[in-house]
Amino acid sequence: MSTPSIDETDLPRDVAGAARLLGDAISQVQRVIVGQEHMVQQLMVALLAKGHCLLEGVPGVAKTLAVRSFATVVGGDFARVQFTPDLVPSDIVGTRIYSARTESFEIELGPVFVNFVLADEINRAPAKVQSAMLELMAEKQVSIGGRTYPAPKPFIVIATQNPIESEGVYPLPEAQRDRFLLKVDVPYPRGNEELEILRRMSVSPPEANRVLDPASVRHLQDMASNVFVHNLVAEYIVRLVLASRTPADFGMPDLTGVIQIGCSPRATLGLVAASRALALINGRDYVLPTDVQAVARDVMAHRIVLAFDAVADNINPTDVVDRIVAMVPAPTPVWNEQQREAAHQSHAHQPGRS
């Protein structure tokens, strides 16, 4: 049963209140989804950062169920589009239809004009459909018959793709992969999680309750965009991206022949936005280097194009990102004398304590 819309006076005004509200929303999704904590958290990160998310995993690991449950918890309109090789752009964005009553053409908008679009098996869509999705994802608008129609706010595309299917598949071009803020790999559940899935889903599957609505989501997005990013953290983000382009300059000459194309500037902006969102989820109004490291793999890996020999050697882009994160030094906090003294007193040995 859904909860009533959140009153404007009930919107969180501080970071702690926002973190509690976001924690409740994530908990509701995890009532339905067993495990996959990282995927659920990254869906919330993408929403707060106003970005799109690509989920990749074999069939049956609850990708679609997670997105449907997430949309229920967050509120707003939801539409699921099953991508197939015979799809045409007008099937998703809409088209002009001749009306005999008015003797003129009228615009019939497609199913993508909702807050949440689940693009199921997006890699099965042909090139024309993927190009239509580019404008929708990048500009959050659609052009039909010479007129532009904006998407509602908030708006997020969550796409899924099957990594093992080869027949009737059109791999996403680099330009479209770059439009996704995050690409999350969805693994098989662990043994204990598989047992919990059996127990929870085989009788009466649980349902998630709505926690947010579009107004509260927009408010939380504004709070996330105002999370403080220190200059040292911003420079750290830039160094991570530059290391993917010229790894030899950062002590990784062996990656020069592995990486063909490094991350684009969208990765820099994406790291900042995703780090801010994660900091808000964790109840902070400032970004730490650990926030950047936590989102680096999902923000950077799908933007790196490996050389042919690296692909032949089965090198994974996520391993390349892990290497970059390990090699590029993160800034360390420097405390002033008062903070250092307070920390020293809190850790000082006291009589009677071991």
PDB file of N, CA and C in Angstrom, residues 43-100:
ATOM      1  N   LEU A  43      21.646   2.681  -7.935  1.00  0.00           N
ATOM      2  CA  LEU A  43      20.435   3.224  -8.542  1.00  0.00           C
ATOM      3  C   LEU A  43      20.050   4.539  -7.866  1.00  0.00           C
ATOM      4  N   MET A  44      20.171   4.581  -6.534  1.00  0.00           N
ATOM      5  CA  MET A  44      19.866   5.819  -5.809  1.00  0.00           C
ATOM      6  C   MET A  44      20.899   6.894  -6.124  1.00  0.00           C
ATOM      7  N   VAL A  45      22.168   6.512  -6.258  1.00  0.00           N
ATOM      8  CA  VAL A  45      23.207   7.476  -6.629  1.00  0.00           C
ATOM      9  C   VAL A  45      22.891   8.100  -7.984  1.00  0.00           C
ATOM     10  N   ALA A  46      22.506   7.273  -8.953  1.00  0.00           N
ATOM     11  CA  ALA A  46      22.189   7.787 -10.286  1.00  0.00           C
ATOM     12  C   ALA A  46      21.007   8.746 -10.236  1.00  0.00           C
ATOM     13  N   LEU A  47      19.993   8.416  -9.434  1.00  0.00           N
ATOM     14  CA  LEU A  47      18.826   9.284  -9.332  1.00  0.00           C
ATOM     15  C   LEU A  47      19.195  10.634  -8.722  1.00  0.00           C
ATOM     16  N   LEU A  48      19.951  10.627  -7.622  1.00  0.00           N
ATOM     17  CA  LEU A  48      20.327  11.881  -6.969  1.00  0.00           C
ATOM     18  C   LEU A  48      21.255  12.715  -7.845  1.00  0.00           C
ATOM     19  N   ALA A  49      22.094  12.042  -8.639  1.00  0.00           N
ATOM     20  CA  ALA A  49      23.044  12.750  -9.499  1.00  0.00           C
ATOM     21  C   ALA A  49      22.444  13.144 -10.843  1.00  0.00           C
ATOM     22  N   LYS A  50      21.144  12.867 -11.048  1.00  0.00           N
ATOM     23  CA  LYS A  50      20.435  13.210 -12.286  1.00  0.00           C
ATOM     24  C   LYS A  50      21.078  12.531 -13.494  1.00  0.00           C
ATOM     25  N   GLY A  51      21.532  11.300 -13.304  1.00  0.00           N
ATOM     26  CA  GLY A  51      22.168  10.550 -14.379  1.00  0.00           C
ATOM     27  C   GLY A  51      21.403   9.294 -14.717  1.00  0.00           C
ATOM     28  N   HIS A  52      21.886   8.589 -15.716  1.00  0.00           N
ATOM     29  CA  HIS A  52      21.265   7.342 -16.150  1.00  0.00           C
ATOM     30  C   HIS A  52      22.152   6.172 -15.738  1.00  0.00           C
ATOM     31  N   CYS A  53      21.552   4.999 -15.651  1.00  0.00           N
ATOM     32  CA  CYS A  53      22.267   3.834 -15.130  1.00  0.00           C
ATOM     33  C   CYS A  53      22.069   2.653 -16.068  1.00  0.00           C
ATOM     34  N   LEU A  54      23.149   1.925 -16.326  1.00  0.00           N
ATOM     35  CA  LEU A  54      23.126   0.727 -17.157  1.00  0.00           C
ATOM     36  C   LEU A  54      23.458  -0.474 -16.282  1.00  0.00           C
ATOM     37  N   LEU A  55      22.552  -1.440 -16.236  1.00  0.00           N
ATOM     38  CA  LEU A  55      22.753  -2.659 -15.460  1.00  0.00           C
ATOM     39  C   LEU A  55      23.092  -3.795 -16.413  1.00  0.00           C
ATOM     40  N   GLU A  56      24.185  -4.494 -16.141  1.00  0.00           N
ATOM     41  CA  GLU A  56      24.584  -5.610 -16.993  1.00  0.00           C
ATOM     42  C   GLU A  56      24.686  -6.870 -16.151  1.00  0.00           C
ATOM     43  N   GLY A  57      23.998  -7.902 -16.588  1.00  0.00           N
ATOM     44  CA  GLY A  57      24.030  -9.173 -15.872  1.00  0.00           C
ATOM     45  C   GLY A  57      23.268 -10.226 -16.640  1.00  0.00           C
ATOM     46  N   VAL A  58      23.515 -11.483 -16.308  1.00  0.00           N
ATOM     47  CA  VAL A  58      22.842 -12.589 -16.976  1.00  0.00           C
ATOM     48  C   VAL A  58      21.365 -12.572 -16.617  1.00  0.00           C
ATOM     49  N   PRO A  59      20.512 -13.243 -17.389  1.00  0.00           N
ATOM     50  CA  PRO A  59      19.081 -13.246 -17.070  1.00  0.00           C
ATOM     51  C   PRO A  59      18.806 -13.880 -15.706  1.00  0.00           C
ATOM     52  N   GLY A  60      17.826 -13.316 -15.016  1.00  0.00           N
ATOM     53  CA  GLY A  60      17.352 -13.923 -13.775  1.00  0.00           C
ATOM     54  C   GLY A  60      18.000 -13.423 -12.510  1.00  0.00           C
ATOM     55  N   VAL A  61      18.809 -12.347 -12.565  1.00  0.00           N
ATOM     56  CA  VAL A  61      19.462 -11.847 -11.357  1.00  0.00           C
ATOM     57  C   VAL A  61      18.737 -10.619 -10.799  1.00  0.00           C
ATOM     58  N   ALA A  62      17.464 -10.459 -11.151  1.00  0.00           N
ATOM     59  CA  ALA A  62      16.554  -9.460 -10.574  1.00  0.00           C
ATOM     60  C   ALA A  62      16.843  -8.039 -11.022  1.00  0.00           C
ATOM     61  N   LYS A  63      17.369  -7.856 -12.229  1.00  0.00           N
ATOM     62  CA  LYS A  63      17.595  -6.501 -12.718  1.00  0.00           C
ATOM     63  C   LYS A  63      16.264  -5.767 -12.909  1.00  0.00           C
ATOM     64  N   THR A  64      15.353  -6.386 -13.662  1.00  0.00           N
ATOM     65  CA  THR A  64      14.065  -5.746 -13.921  1.00  0.00           C
ATOM     66  C   THR A  64      13.265  -5.574 -12.642  1.00  0.00           C
ATOM     67  N   LEU A  65      13.257  -6.578 -11.776  1.00  0.00           N
ATOM     68  CA  LEU A  65      12.524  -6.490 -10.514  1.00  0.00           C
ATOM     69  C   LEU A  65      13.074  -5.366  -9.641  1.00  0.00           C
ATOM     70  N   ALA A  66      14.395  -5.198  -9.642  1.00  0.00           N
ATOM     71  CA  ALA A  66      15.002  -4.140  -8.846  1.00  0.00           C
ATOM     72  C   ALA A  66      14.569  -2.766  -9.347  1.00  0.00           C
ATOM     73  N   VAL A  67      14.559  -2.578 -10.647  1.00  0.00           N
ATOM     74  CA  VAL A  67      14.174  -1.279 -11.201  1.00  0.00           C
ATOM     75  C   VAL A  67      12.699  -1.004 -10.944  1.00  0.00           C
ATOM     76  N   ARG A  68      11.857  -2.007 -11.116  1.00  0.00           N
ATOM     77  CA  ARG A  68      10.422  -1.823 -10.874  1.00  0.00           C
ATOM     78  C   ARG A  68      10.164  -1.487  -9.407  1.00  0.00           C
ATOM     79  N   SER A  69      10.838  -2.189  -8.499  1.00  0.00           N
ATOM     80  CA  SER A  69      10.681  -1.917  -7.072  1.00  0.00           C
ATOM     81  C   SER A  69      11.216  -0.531  -6.730  1.00  0.00           C
ATOM     82  N   PHE A  70      12.332  -0.154  -7.341  1.00  0.00           N
ATOM     83  CA  PHE A  70      12.926   1.164  -7.103  1.00  0.00           C
ATOM     84  C   PHE A  70      11.971   2.268  -7.539  1.00  0.00           C
ATOM     85  N   ALA A  71      11.349   2.110  -8.700  1.00  0.00           N
ATOM     86  CA  ALA A  71      10.404   3.113  -9.187  1.00  0.00           C
ATOM     87  C   ALA A  71       9.188   3.209  -8.278  1.00  0.00           C
ATOM     88  N   THR A  72       8.738   2.082  -7.731  1.00  0.00           N
ATOM     89  CA  THR A  72       7.606   2.097  -6.801  1.00  0.00           C
ATOM     90  C   THR A  72       7.947   2.881  -5.541  1.00  0.00           C
ATOM     91  N   VAL A  73       9.157   2.658  -5.004  1.00  0.00           N
ATOM     92  CA  VAL A  73       9.575   3.320  -3.764  1.00  0.00           C
ATOM     93  C   VAL A  73       9.759   4.817  -3.983  1.00  0.00           C
ATOM     94  N   VAL A  74      10.331   5.191  -5.102  1.00  0.00           N
ATOM     95  CA  VAL A  74      10.656   6.586  -5.359  1.00  0.00           C
ATOM     96  C   VAL A  74       9.425   7.374  -5.807  1.00  0.00           C
ATOM     97  N   GLY A  75       8.411   6.714  -6.346  1.00  0.00           N
ATOM     98  CA  GLY A  75       7.219   7.398  -6.811  1.00  0.00           C
ATOM     99  C   GLY A  75       7.382   7.900  -8.233  1.00  0.00           C
ATOM    100  N   GLY A  76       6.358   8.575  -8.741  1.00  0.00           N
ATOM    101  CA  GLY A  76       6.418   9.058 -10.118  1.00  0.00           C
ATOM    102  C   GLY A  76       5.929   8.016 -11.099  1.00  0.00           C
ATOM    103  N   ASP A  77       5.915   8.390 -12.361  1.00  0.00           N
ATOM    104  CA  ASP A  77       5.441   7.501 -13.417  1.00  0.00           C
ATOM    105  C   ASP A  77       6.557   6.560 -13.854  1.00  0.00           C
ATOM    106  N   PHE A  78       6.169   5.357 -14.264  1.00  0.00           N
ATOM    107  CA  PHE A  78       7.128   4.327 -14.638  1.00  0.00           C
ATOM    108  C   PHE A  78       6.659   3.656 -15.920  1.00  0.00           C
ATOM    109  N   ALA A  79       7.592   3.379 -16.822  1.00  0.00           N
ATOM    110  CA  ALA A  79       7.273   2.652 -18.052  1.00  0.00           C
ATOM    111  C   ALA A  79       8.405   1.702 -18.376  1.00  0.00           C
ATOM    112  N   ARG A  80       8.022   0.516 -18.809  1.00  0.00           N
ATOM    113  CA  ARG A  80       9.003  -0.491 -19.222  1.00  0.00           C
ATOM    114  C   ARG A  80       8.895  -0.693 -20.721  1.00  0.00           C
ATOM    115  N   VAL A  81      10.027  -0.534 -21.417  1.00  0.00           N
ATOM    116  CA  VAL A  81      10.075  -0.723 -22.860  1.00  0.00           C
ATOM    117  C   VAL A  81      10.976  -1.909 -23.144  1.00  0.00           C
ATOM    118  N   GLN A  82      10.405  -2.933 -23.763  1.00  0.00           N
ATOM    119  CA  GLN A  82      11.185  -4.118 -24.137  1.00  0.00           C
ATOM    120  C   GLN A  82      11.798  -3.881 -25.511  1.00  0.00           C
ATOM    121  N   PHE A  83      13.100  -3.765 -25.569  1.00  0.00           N
ATOM    122  CA  PHE A  83      13.772  -3.466 -26.835  1.00  0.00           C
ATOM    123  C   PHE A  83      13.942  -4.749 -27.646  1.00  0.00           C
ATOM    124  N   THR A  84      13.605  -4.661 -28.919  1.00  0.00           N
ATOM    125  CA  THR A  84      13.714  -5.796 -29.843  1.00  0.00           C
ATOM    126  C   THR A  84      14.330  -5.290 -31.153  1.00  0.00           C
ATOM    127  N   PRO A  85      14.861  -6.198 -31.971  1.00  0.00           N
ATOM    128  CA  PRO A  85      15.509  -5.758 -33.216  1.00  0.00           C
ATOM    129  C   PRO A  85      14.573  -5.084 -34.205  1.00  0.00           C
ATOM    130  N   ASP A  86      13.249  -5.315 -34.106  1.00  0.00           N
ATOM    131  CA  ASP A  86      12.327  -4.711 -35.071  1.00  0.00           C
ATOM    132  C   ASP A  86      11.725  -3.402 -34.566  1.00  0.00           C
ATOM    133  N   LEU A  87      12.232  -2.863 -33.475  1.00  0.00           N
ATOM    134  CA  LEU A  87      11.722  -1.612 -32.921  1.00  0.00           C
ATOM    135  C   LEU A  87      12.123  -0.444 -33.820  1.00  0.00           C
ATOM    136  N   VAL A  88      11.261   0.558 -33.918  1.00  0.00           N
ATOM    137  CA  VAL A  88      11.562   1.781 -34.663  1.00  0.00           C
ATOM    138  C   VAL A  88      11.462   2.955 -33.692  1.00  0.00           C
ATOM    139  N   PRO A  89      12.125   4.095 -34.004  1.00  0.00           N
ATOM    140  CA  PRO A  89      12.142   5.215 -33.050  1.00  0.00           C
ATOM    141  C   PRO A  89      10.764   5.693 -32.608  1.00  0.00           C
ATOM    142  N   SER A  90       9.784   5.695 -33.535  1.00  0.00           N
ATOM    143  CA  SER A  90       8.456   6.189 -33.166  1.00  0.00           C
ATOM    144  C   SER A  90       7.783   5.315 -32.115  1.00  0.00           C
ATOM    145  N   ASP A  91       8.243   4.076 -31.976  1.00  0.00           N
ATOM    146  CA  ASP A  91       7.668   3.200 -30.953  1.00  0.00           C
ATOM    147  C   ASP A  91       7.987   3.663 -29.545  1.00  0.00           C
ATOM    148  N   ILE A  92       9.059   4.399 -29.395  1.00  0.00           N
ATOM    149  CA  ILE A  92       9.463   4.803 -28.045  1.00  0.00           C
ATOM    150  C   ILE A  92       9.276   6.298 -27.794  1.00  0.00           C
ATOM    151  N   VAL A  93       9.526   7.156 -28.804  1.00  0.00           N
ATOM    152  CA  VAL A  93       9.434   8.596 -28.563  1.00  0.00           C
ATOM    153  C   VAL A  93       8.113   9.185 -29.013  1.00  0.00           C
ATOM    154  N   GLY A  94       7.384   8.483 -29.890  1.00  0.00           N
ATOM    155  CA  GLY A  94       6.120   8.987 -30.386  1.00  0.00           C
ATOM    156  C   GLY A  94       6.207   9.392 -31.845  1.00  0.00           C
ATOM    157  N   THR A  95       5.061   9.808 -32.397  1.00  0.00           N
ATOM    158  CA  THR A  95       5.024  10.153 -33.816  1.00  0.00           C
ATOM    159  C   THR A  95       3.848  11.081 -34.095  1.00  0.00           C
ATOM    160  N   ARG A  96       3.787  11.561 -35.332  1.00  0.00           N
ATOM    161  CA  ARG A  96       2.642  12.384 -35.764  1.00  0.00           C
ATOM    162  C   ARG A  96       1.562  11.467 -36.338  1.00  0.00           C
ATOM    163  N   ILE A  97       0.319  11.723 -35.951  1.00  0.00           N
ATOM    164  CA  ILE A  97      -0.820  10.929 -36.418  1.00  0.00           C
ATOM    165  C   ILE A  97      -1.836  11.871 -37.050  1.00  0.00           C
ATOM    166  N   TYR A  98      -2.312  11.516 -38.242  1.00  0.00           N
ATOM    167  CA  TYR A  98      -3.292  12.363 -38.921  1.00  0.00           C
ATOM    168  C   TYR A  98      -4.667  12.173 -38.302  1.00  0.00           C
ATOM    169  N   SER A  99      -5.280  13.303 -37.951  1.00  0.00           N
ATOM    170  CA  SER A  99      -6.623  13.276 -37.366  1.00  0.00           C
ATOM    171  C   SER A  99      -7.634  13.738 -38.412  1.00  0.00           C
ATOM    172  N   ALA A 100      -8.558  12.831 -38.770  1.00  0.00           N
ATOM    173  CA  ALA A 100      -9.588  13.197 -39.748  1.00  0.00           C
ATOM    174  C   ALA A 100     -10.550  14.230 -39.172  1.00  0.00           C
TER     175      ALA A 100
END
